mmCIF file of C-alpha atoms and ligand atoms in Angstrom:
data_model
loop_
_atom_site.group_PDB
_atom_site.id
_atom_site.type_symbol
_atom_site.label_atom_id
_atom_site.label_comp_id
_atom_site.label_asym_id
_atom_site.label_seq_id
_atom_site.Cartn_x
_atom_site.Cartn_y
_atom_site.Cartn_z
ATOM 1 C CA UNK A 1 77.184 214.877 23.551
ATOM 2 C CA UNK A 2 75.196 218.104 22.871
ATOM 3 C CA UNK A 3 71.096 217.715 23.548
ATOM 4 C CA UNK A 4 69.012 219.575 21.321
ATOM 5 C CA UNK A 5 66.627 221.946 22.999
ATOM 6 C CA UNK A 6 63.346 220.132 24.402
ATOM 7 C CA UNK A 7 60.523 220.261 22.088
ATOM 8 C CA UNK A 8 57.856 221.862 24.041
ATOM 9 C CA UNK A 9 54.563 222.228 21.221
ATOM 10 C CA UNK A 10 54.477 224.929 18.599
ATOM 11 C CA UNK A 11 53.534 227.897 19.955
ATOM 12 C CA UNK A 12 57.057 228.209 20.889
ATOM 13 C CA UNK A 13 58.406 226.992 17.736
ATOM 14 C CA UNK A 14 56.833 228.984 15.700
ATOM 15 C CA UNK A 15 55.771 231.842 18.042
ATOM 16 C CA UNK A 16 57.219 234.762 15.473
ATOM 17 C CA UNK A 17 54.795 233.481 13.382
ATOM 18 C CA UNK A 18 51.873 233.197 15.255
ATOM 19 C CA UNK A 19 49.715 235.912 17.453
ATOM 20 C CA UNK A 20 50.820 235.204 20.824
ATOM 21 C CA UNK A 21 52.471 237.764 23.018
ATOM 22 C CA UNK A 22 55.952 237.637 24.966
ATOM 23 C CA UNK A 23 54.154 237.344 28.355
ATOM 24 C CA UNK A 24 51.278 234.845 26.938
ATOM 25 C CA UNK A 25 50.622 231.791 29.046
ATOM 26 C CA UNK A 26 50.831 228.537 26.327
ATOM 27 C CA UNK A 27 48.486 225.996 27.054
ATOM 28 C CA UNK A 28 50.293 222.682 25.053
ATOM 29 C CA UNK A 29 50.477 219.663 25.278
ATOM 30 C CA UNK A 30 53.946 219.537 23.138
ATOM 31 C CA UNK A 31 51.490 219.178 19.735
ATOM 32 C CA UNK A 32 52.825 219.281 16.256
ATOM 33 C CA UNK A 33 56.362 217.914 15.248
ATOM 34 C CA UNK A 34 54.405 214.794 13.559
ATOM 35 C CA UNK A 35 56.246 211.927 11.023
ATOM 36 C CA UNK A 36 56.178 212.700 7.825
ATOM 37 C CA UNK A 37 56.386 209.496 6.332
ATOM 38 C CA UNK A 38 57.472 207.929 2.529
ATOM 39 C CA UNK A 39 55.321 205.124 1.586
ATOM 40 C CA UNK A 40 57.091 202.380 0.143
ATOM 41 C CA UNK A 41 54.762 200.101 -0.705
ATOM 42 C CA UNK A 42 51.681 201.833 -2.041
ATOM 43 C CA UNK A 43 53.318 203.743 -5.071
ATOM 44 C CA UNK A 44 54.941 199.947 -5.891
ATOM 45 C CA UNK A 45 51.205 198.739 -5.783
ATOM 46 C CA UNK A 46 49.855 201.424 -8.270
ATOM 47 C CA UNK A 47 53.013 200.589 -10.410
ATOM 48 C CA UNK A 48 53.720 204.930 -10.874
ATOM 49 C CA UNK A 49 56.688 206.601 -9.950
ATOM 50 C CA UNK A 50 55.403 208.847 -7.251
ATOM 51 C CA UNK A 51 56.768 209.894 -4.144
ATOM 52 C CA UNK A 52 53.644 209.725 -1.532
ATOM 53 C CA UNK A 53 54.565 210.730 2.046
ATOM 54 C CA UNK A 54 51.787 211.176 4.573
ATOM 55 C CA UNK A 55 51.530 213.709 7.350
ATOM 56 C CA UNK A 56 50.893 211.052 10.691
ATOM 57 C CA UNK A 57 48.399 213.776 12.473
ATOM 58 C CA UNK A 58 47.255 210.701 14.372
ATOM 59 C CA UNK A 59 50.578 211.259 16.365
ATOM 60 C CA UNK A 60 49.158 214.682 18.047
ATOM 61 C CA UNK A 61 48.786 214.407 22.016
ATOM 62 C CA UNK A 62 44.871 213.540 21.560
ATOM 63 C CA UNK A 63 45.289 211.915 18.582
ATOM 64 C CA UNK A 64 44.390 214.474 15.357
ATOM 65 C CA UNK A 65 45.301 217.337 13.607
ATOM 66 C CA UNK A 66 42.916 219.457 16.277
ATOM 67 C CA UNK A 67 45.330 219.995 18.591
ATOM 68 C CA UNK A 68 47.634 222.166 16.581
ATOM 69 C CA UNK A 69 43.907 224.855 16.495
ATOM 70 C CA UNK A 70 43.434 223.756 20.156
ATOM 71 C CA UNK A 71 46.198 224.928 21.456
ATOM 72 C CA UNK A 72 45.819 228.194 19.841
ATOM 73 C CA UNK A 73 42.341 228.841 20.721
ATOM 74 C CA UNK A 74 42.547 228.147 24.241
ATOM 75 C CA UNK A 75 45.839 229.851 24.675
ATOM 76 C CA UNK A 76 43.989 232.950 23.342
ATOM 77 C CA UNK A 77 40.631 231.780 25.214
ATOM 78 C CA UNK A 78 42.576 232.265 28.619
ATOM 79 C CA UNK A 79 44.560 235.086 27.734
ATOM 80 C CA UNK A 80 41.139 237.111 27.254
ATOM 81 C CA UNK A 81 40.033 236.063 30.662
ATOM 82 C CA UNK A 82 37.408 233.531 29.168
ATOM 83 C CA UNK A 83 36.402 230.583 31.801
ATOM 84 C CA UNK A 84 34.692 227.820 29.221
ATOM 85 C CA UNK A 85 34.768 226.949 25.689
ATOM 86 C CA UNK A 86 32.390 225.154 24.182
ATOM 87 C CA UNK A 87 32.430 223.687 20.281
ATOM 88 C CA UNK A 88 30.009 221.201 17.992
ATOM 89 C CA UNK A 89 31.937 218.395 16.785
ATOM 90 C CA UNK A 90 31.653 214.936 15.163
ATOM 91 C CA UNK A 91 34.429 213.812 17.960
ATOM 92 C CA UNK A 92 37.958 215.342 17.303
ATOM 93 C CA UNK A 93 37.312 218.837 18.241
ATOM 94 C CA UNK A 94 35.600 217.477 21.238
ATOM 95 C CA UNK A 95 38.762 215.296 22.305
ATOM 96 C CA UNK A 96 41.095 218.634 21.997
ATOM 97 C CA UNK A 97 38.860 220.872 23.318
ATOM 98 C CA UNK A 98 38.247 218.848 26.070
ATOM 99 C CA UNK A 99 41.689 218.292 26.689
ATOM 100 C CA UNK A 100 43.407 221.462 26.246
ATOM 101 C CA UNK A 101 40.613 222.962 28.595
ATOM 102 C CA UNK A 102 41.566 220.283 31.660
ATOM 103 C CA UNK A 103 45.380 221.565 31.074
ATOM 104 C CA UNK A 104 44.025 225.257 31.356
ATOM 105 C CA UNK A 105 41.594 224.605 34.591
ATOM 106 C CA UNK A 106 38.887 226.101 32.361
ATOM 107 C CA UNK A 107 35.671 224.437 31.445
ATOM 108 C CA UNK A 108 34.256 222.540 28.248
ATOM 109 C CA UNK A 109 30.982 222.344 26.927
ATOM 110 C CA UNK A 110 30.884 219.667 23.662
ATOM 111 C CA UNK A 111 27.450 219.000 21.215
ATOM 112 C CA UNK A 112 27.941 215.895 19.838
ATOM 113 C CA UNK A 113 25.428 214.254 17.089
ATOM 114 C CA UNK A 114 24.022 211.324 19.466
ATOM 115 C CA UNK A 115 25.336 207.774 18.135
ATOM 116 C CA UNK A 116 27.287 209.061 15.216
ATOM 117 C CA UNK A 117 30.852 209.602 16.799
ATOM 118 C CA UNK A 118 33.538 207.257 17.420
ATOM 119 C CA UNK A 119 33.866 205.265 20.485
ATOM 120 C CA UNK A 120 37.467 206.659 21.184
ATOM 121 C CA UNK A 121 36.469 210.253 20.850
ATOM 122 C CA UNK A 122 33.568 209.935 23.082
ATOM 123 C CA UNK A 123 35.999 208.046 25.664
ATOM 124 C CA UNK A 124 38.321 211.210 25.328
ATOM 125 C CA UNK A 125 35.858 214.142 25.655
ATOM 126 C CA UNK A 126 34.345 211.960 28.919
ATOM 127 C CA UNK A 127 37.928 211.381 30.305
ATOM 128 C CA UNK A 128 39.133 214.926 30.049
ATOM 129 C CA UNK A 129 36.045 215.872 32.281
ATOM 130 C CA UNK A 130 33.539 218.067 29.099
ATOM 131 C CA UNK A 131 30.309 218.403 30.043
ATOM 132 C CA UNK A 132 28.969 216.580 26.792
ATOM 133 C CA UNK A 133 25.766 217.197 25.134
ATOM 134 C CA UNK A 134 24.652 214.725 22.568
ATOM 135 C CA UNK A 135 21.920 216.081 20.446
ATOM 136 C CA UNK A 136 19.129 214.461 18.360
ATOM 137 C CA UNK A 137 20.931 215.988 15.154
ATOM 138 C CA UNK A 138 23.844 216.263 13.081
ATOM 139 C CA UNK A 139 26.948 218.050 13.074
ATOM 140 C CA UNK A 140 25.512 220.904 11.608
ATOM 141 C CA UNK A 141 23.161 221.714 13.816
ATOM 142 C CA UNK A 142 25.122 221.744 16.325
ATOM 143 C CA UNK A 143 27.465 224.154 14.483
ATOM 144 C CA UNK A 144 24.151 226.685 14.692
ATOM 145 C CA UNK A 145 23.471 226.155 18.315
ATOM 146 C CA UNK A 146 27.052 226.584 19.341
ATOM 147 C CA UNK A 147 26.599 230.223 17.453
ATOM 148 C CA UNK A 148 23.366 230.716 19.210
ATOM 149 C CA UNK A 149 23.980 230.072 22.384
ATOM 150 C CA UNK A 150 27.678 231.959 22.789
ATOM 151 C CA UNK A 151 25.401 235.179 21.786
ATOM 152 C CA UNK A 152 24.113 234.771 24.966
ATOM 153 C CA UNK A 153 26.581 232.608 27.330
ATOM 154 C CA UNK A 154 29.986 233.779 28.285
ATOM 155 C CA UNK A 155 31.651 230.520 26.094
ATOM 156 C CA UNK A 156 34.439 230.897 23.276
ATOM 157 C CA UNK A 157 33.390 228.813 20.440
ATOM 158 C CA UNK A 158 36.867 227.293 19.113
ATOM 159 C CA UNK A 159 35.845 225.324 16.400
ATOM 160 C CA UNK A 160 37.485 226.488 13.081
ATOM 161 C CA UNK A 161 35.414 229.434 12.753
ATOM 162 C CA UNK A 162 37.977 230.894 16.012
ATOM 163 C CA UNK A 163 40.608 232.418 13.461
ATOM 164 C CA UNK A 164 43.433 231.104 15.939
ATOM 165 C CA UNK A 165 42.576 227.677 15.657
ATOM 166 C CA UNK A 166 43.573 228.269 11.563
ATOM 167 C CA UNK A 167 46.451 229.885 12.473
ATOM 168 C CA UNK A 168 47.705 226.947 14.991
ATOM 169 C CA UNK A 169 46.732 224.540 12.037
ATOM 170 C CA UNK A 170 49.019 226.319 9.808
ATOM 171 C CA UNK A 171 51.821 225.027 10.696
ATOM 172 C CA UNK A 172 51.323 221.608 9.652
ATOM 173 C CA UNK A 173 52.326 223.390 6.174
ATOM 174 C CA UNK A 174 55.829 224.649 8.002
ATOM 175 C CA UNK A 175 56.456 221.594 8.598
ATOM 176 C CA UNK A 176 56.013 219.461 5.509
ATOM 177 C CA UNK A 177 58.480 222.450 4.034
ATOM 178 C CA UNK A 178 60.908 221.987 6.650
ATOM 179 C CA UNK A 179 61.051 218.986 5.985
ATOM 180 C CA UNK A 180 61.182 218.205 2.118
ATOM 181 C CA UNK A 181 63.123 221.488 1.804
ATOM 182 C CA UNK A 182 60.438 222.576 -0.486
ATOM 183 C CA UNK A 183 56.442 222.204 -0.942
ATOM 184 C CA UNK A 184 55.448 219.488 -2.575
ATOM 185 C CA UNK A 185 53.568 219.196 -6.119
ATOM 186 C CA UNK A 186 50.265 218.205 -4.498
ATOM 187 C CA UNK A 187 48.691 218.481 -0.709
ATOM 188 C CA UNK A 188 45.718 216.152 -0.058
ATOM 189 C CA UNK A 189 43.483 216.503 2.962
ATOM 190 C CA UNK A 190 39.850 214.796 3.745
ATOM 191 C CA UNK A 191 37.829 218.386 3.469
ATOM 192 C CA UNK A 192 34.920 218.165 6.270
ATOM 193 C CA UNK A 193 34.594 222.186 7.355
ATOM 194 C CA UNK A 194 37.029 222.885 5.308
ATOM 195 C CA UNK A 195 39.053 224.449 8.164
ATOM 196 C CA UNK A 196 42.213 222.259 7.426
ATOM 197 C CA UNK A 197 42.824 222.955 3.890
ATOM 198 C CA UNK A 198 42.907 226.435 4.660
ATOM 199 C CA UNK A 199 44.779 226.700 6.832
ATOM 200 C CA UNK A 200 47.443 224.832 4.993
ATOM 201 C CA UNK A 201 46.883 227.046 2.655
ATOM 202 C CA UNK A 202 47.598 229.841 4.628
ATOM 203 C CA UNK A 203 50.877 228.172 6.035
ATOM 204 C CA UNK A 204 52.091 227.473 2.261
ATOM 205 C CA UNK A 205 51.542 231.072 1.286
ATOM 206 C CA UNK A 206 53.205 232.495 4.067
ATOM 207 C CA UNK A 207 56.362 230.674 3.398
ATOM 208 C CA UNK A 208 56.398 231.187 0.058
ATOM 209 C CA UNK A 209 56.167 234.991 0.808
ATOM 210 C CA UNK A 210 58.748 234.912 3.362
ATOM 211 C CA UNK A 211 60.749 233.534 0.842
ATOM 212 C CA UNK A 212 61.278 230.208 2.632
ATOM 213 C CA UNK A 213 59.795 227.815 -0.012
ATOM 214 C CA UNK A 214 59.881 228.533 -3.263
ATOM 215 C CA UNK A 215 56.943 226.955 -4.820
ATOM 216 C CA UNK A 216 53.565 226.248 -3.205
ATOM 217 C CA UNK A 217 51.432 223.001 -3.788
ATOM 218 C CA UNK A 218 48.229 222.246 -5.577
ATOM 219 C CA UNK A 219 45.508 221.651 -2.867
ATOM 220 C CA UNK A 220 43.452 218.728 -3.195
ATOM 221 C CA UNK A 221 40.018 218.278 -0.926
ATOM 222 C CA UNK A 222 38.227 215.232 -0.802
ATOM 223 C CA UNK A 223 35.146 214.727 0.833
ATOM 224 C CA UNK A 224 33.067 211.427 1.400
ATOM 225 C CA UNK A 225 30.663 210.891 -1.698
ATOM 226 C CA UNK A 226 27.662 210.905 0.933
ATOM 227 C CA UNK A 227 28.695 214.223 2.451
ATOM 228 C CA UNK A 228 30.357 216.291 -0.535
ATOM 229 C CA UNK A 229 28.634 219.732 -0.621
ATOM 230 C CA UNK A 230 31.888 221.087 -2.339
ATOM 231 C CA UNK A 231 31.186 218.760 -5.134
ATOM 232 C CA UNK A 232 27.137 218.977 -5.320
ATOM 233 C CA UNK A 233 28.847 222.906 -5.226
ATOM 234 C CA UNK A 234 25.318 223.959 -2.689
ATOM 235 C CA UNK A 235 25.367 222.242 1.122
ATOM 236 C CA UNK A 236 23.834 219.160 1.983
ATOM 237 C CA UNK A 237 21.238 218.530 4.181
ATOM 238 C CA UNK A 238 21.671 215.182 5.656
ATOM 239 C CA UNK A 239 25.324 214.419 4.997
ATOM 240 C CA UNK A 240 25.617 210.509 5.430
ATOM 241 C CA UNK A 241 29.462 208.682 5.574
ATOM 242 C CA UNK A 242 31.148 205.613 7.285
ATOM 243 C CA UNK A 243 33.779 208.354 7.840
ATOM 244 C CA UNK A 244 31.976 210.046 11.064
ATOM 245 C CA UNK A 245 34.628 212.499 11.175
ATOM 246 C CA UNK A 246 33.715 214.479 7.992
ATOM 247 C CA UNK A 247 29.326 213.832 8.025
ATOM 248 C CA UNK A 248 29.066 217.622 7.917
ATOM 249 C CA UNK A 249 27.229 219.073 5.204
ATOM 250 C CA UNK A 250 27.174 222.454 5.832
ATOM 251 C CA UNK A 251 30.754 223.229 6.171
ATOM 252 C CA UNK A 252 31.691 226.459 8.264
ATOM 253 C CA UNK A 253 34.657 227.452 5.727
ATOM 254 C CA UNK A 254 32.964 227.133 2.265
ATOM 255 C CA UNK A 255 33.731 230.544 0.542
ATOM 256 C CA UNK A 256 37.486 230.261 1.810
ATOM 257 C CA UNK A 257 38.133 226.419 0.577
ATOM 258 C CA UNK A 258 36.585 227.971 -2.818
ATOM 259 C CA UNK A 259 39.213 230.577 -2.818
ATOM 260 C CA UNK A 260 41.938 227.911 -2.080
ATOM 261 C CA UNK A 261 40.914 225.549 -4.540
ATOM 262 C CA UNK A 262 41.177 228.501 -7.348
ATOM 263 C CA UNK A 263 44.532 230.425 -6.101
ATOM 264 C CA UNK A 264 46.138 226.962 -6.110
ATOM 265 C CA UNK A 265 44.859 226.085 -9.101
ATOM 266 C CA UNK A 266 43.472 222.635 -6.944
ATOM 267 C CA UNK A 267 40.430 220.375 -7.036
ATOM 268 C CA UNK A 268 37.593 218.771 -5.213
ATOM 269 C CA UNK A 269 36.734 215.081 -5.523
ATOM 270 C CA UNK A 270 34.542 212.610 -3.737
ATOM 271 C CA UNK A 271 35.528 209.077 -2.304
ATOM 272 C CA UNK A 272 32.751 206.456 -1.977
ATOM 273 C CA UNK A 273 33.068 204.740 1.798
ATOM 274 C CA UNK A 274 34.117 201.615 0.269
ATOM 275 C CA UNK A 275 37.142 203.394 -1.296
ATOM 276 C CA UNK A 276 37.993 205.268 1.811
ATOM 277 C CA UNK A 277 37.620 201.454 3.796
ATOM 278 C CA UNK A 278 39.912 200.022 1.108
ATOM 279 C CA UNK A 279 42.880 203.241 1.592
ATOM 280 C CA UNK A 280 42.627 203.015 5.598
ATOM 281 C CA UNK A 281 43.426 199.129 5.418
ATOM 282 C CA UNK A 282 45.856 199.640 2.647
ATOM 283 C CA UNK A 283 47.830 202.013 5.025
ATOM 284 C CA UNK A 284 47.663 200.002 7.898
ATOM 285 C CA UNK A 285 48.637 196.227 5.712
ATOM 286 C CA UNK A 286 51.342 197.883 3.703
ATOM 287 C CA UNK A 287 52.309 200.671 5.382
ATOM 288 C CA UNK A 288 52.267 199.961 9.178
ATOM 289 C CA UNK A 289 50.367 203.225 9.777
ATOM 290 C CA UNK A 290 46.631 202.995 11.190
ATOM 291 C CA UNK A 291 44.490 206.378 10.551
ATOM 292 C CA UNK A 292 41.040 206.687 11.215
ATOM 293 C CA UNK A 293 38.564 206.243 8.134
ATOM 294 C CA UNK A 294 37.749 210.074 7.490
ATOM 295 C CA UNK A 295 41.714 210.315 7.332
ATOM 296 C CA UNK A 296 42.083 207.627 4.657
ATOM 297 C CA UNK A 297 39.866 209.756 2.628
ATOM 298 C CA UNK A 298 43.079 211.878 1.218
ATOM 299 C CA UNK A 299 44.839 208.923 0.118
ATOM 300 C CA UNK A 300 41.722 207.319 -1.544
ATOM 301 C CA UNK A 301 41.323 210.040 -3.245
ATOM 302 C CA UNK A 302 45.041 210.630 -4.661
ATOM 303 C CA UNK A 303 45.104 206.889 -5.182
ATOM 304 C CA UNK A 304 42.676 207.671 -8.238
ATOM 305 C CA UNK A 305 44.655 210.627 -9.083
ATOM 306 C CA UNK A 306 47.990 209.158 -9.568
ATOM 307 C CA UNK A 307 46.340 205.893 -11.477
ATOM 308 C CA UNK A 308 44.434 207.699 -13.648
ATOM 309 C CA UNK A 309 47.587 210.380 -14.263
ATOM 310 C CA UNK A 310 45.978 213.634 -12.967
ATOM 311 C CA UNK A 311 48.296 213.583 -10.498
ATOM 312 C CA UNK A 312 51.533 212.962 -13.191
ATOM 313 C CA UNK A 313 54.261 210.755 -12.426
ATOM 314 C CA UNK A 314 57.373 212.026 -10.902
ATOM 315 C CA UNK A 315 54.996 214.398 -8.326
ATOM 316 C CA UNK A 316 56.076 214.733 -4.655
ATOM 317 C CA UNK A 317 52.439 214.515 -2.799
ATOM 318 C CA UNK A 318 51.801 215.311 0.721
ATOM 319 C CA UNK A 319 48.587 212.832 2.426
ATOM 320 C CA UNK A 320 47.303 214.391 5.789
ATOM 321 C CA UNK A 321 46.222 211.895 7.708
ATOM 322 C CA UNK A 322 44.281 213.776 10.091
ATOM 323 C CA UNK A 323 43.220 210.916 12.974
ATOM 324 C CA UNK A 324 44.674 208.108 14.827
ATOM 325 C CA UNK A 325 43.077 204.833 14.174
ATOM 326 C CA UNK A 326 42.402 203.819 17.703
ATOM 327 C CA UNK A 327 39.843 206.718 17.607
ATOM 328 C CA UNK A 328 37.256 204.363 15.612
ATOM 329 C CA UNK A 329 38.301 200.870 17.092
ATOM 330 C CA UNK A 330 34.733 199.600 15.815
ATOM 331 C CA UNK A 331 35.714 200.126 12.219
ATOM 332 C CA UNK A 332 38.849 198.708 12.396
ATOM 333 C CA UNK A 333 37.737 195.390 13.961
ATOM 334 C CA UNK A 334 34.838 195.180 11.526
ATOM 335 C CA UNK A 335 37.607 195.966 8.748
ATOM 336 C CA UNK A 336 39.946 193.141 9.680
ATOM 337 C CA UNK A 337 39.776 189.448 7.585
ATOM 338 C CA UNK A 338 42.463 187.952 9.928
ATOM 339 C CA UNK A 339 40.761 185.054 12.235
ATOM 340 C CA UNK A 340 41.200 185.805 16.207
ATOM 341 C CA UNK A 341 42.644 182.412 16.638
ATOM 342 C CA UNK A 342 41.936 180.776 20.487
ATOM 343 C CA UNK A 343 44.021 177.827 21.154
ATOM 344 C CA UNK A 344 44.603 175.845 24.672
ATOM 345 C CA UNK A 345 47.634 177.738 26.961
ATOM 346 C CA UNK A 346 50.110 174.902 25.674
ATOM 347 C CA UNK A 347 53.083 174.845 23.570
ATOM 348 C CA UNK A 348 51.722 172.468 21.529
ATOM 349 C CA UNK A 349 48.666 174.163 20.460
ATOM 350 C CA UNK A 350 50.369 177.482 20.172
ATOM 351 C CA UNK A 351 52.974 176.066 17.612
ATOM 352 C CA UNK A 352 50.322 174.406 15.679
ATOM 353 C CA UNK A 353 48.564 177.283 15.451
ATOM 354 C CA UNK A 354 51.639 179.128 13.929
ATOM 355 C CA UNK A 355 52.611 176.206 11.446
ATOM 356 C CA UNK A 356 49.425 176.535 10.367
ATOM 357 C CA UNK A 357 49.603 179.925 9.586
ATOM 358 C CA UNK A 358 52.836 180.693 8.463
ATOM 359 C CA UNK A 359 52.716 182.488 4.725
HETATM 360 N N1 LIG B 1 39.629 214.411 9.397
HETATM 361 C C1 LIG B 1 39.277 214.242 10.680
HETATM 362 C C2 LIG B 1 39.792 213.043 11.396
HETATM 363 C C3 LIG B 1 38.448 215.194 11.315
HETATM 364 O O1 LIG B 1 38.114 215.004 12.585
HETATM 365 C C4 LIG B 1 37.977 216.298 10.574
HETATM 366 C C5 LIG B 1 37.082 217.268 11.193
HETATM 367 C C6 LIG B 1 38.391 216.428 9.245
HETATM 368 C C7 LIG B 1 39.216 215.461 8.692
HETATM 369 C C8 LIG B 1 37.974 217.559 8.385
HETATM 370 O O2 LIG B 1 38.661 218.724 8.680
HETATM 371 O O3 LIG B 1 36.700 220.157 9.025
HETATM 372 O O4 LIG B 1 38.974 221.142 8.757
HETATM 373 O O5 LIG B 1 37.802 220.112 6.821
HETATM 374 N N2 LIG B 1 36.551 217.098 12.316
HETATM 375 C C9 LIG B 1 35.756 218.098 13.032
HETATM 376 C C10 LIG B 1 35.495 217.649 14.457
HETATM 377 C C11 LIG B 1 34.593 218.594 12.313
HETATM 378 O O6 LIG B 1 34.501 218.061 15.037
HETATM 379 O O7 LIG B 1 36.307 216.910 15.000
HETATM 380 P P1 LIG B 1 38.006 220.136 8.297
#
């Protein structure tokens, strides 16, 4: 029986296409490669003829879409001799960064916005061995203190502003071709930094160049109504979401996501939290697949879309869904209407308790 080659991350599957060297040591955790799945419930539910498939980022070796930038960035951070990153993050980047840096023997620094990230994140970045600093602010201020202080400490930011964490992110896009054996119609993503949609962007364009796909997709950014600076179209100040993930209001990529929006002739919209609640149990009772709430964003959003027929029937649409649910266990336990029934250890009490709740 012939074995196919090992998957081992992709850096080395898609090293032509990415600005590594023949002798550069990869730091990976064998990221990328994620599901692309079909929903087949959902489109029933909204009665339209639409194929929906999302893009399980949750599956990545920490648990998001960060580690496809991560392992980028610190593959590059090493090769240049650097001995620490540091980033600002509302939990994901954290996770990666501190991740990826453990598997290089380098050190990570992490500002986190005290109290506003997700237990599982915070559980990573502590795990991994980051020296974390929670400050008394927000996402974004962090953003501007990460700036200030690698001006004067010898850290390599790699949050999304490092160009090689957009090019690692990129090939989320090489994928989803691969894989449908075209683009699809419409790309979704939750749009916090804007960092993502780029770089899908950038991935969709290059294939389309290279003459491997033949069309490219409209892209689609939603952003939590609380925290949508791309749709108030000037940053906000004190972003506010139940979708921690994406509470940034001053996102680091904001010309770029213009330019993407207008090349691919794609929009902005805003989700309220109650709509991005209602997606991310949707997926996970219908679906089987738990994302975290920020993630659920893209589907909330192209739920609207496709009912209200912006996004026309008979469109192939690509979801990212950027996190693993198990990142934000708090959520998901608040989210849940099912009783945690506790019966006596007996066989009798065990088969009541199914009689009685058997559909
Ligand atoms: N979804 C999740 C789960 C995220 O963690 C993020 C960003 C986004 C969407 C938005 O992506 O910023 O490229 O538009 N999280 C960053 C972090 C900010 O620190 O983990 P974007």
């Amino acid at each position: 029986m012939p074995f196919r080659p090992r998957y081992t991350g992709l850096i080395d599957k898609y090293r032509d296409r990415l600005p590594v060297h023949d002798d550069t040591r990869i730091i990976s955790l064998g990221e990328g490669n994620t599901p692309l799945i079909r929903l087949n419930n959902i489109p029933r539910l909204l009665g339209k003829e639409v194929d929906i498939y999302v893009k399980f980022e949750g599956l990545n070796p920490t648990g998001s879409f960060k580690d496809r930038g991560m392992t980028m960035a610190v593959t590059k951070a090493v090769e240049e001799g650097s001995r620490a990153i540091i980033c600002a993050s509302t939990g994901n980047t954290s996770a990666a960064a501190a991740a990826y840096a453990s598997r290089a023997g380098i050190t990570s620094f992490v500002l986190i916005p005290d109290g506003k990230i997700a237990l599982g994140k915070l559980a990573q970045a502590m795990i991994h061995g980051a020296f974390v600093i929670q400050i008394k602010g927000n996402f974004d201020a962090g953003m501007q203190l990460v700036k200030d202080v690698a001006q004067e400490a010898p850290v390599t930011i790699v949050n999304s502003i490092n160009p090689y964490r957009l090019q690692g992110q990129k090939t989320a896009a090489f994928e989803i071709v691969e894989e449908l054996e075209c683009a699809p119609d419409f790309h979704c993503l939750p749009v916090g930094n804007a960092g993502n949609i780029t770089a899908h962007w950038m991935g969709y364009k290059e294939y389309q160049e290279h003459g491997i796909a033949n069309n490219r997709p409209r892209m689609v950014g939603y952003q939590a109504a609380g925290s949508a600076p791309f749709l108030r179209g000037h940053p906000v100040d004190n972003p506010e979401t139940v979708a921690t993930a994406i509470r940034i209001g001053h996102p680091q990529s904001w010309d770029k996501a213009w330019q993407v929006k207008a090349e691919s002739n794609g929009w902005f919209d805003e989700c309220t939290d109650e709509d991005i609640l209602v997606a991310q149990k949707l997926l996970s009772q219908k679906e089987g697949v738990f994302c975290e709430p920020a993630s659920a964003t893209s589907l909330a959003g192209a739920m609207r879309d496709i009912r209200s027929g912006k996004i026309p029937e008979g469109s192939k649409v690509v979801c990212t869904l950027t996190g693993h649910g198990l990142k934000d266990p708090d959520i998901a336990i608040k989210q849940s209407t099912a009783p945690l029934i506790t019966v006596e250890a007996t066989l009798d009490s065990v088969k009541r308790a199914i009689l009685e709740n058997m559909a």
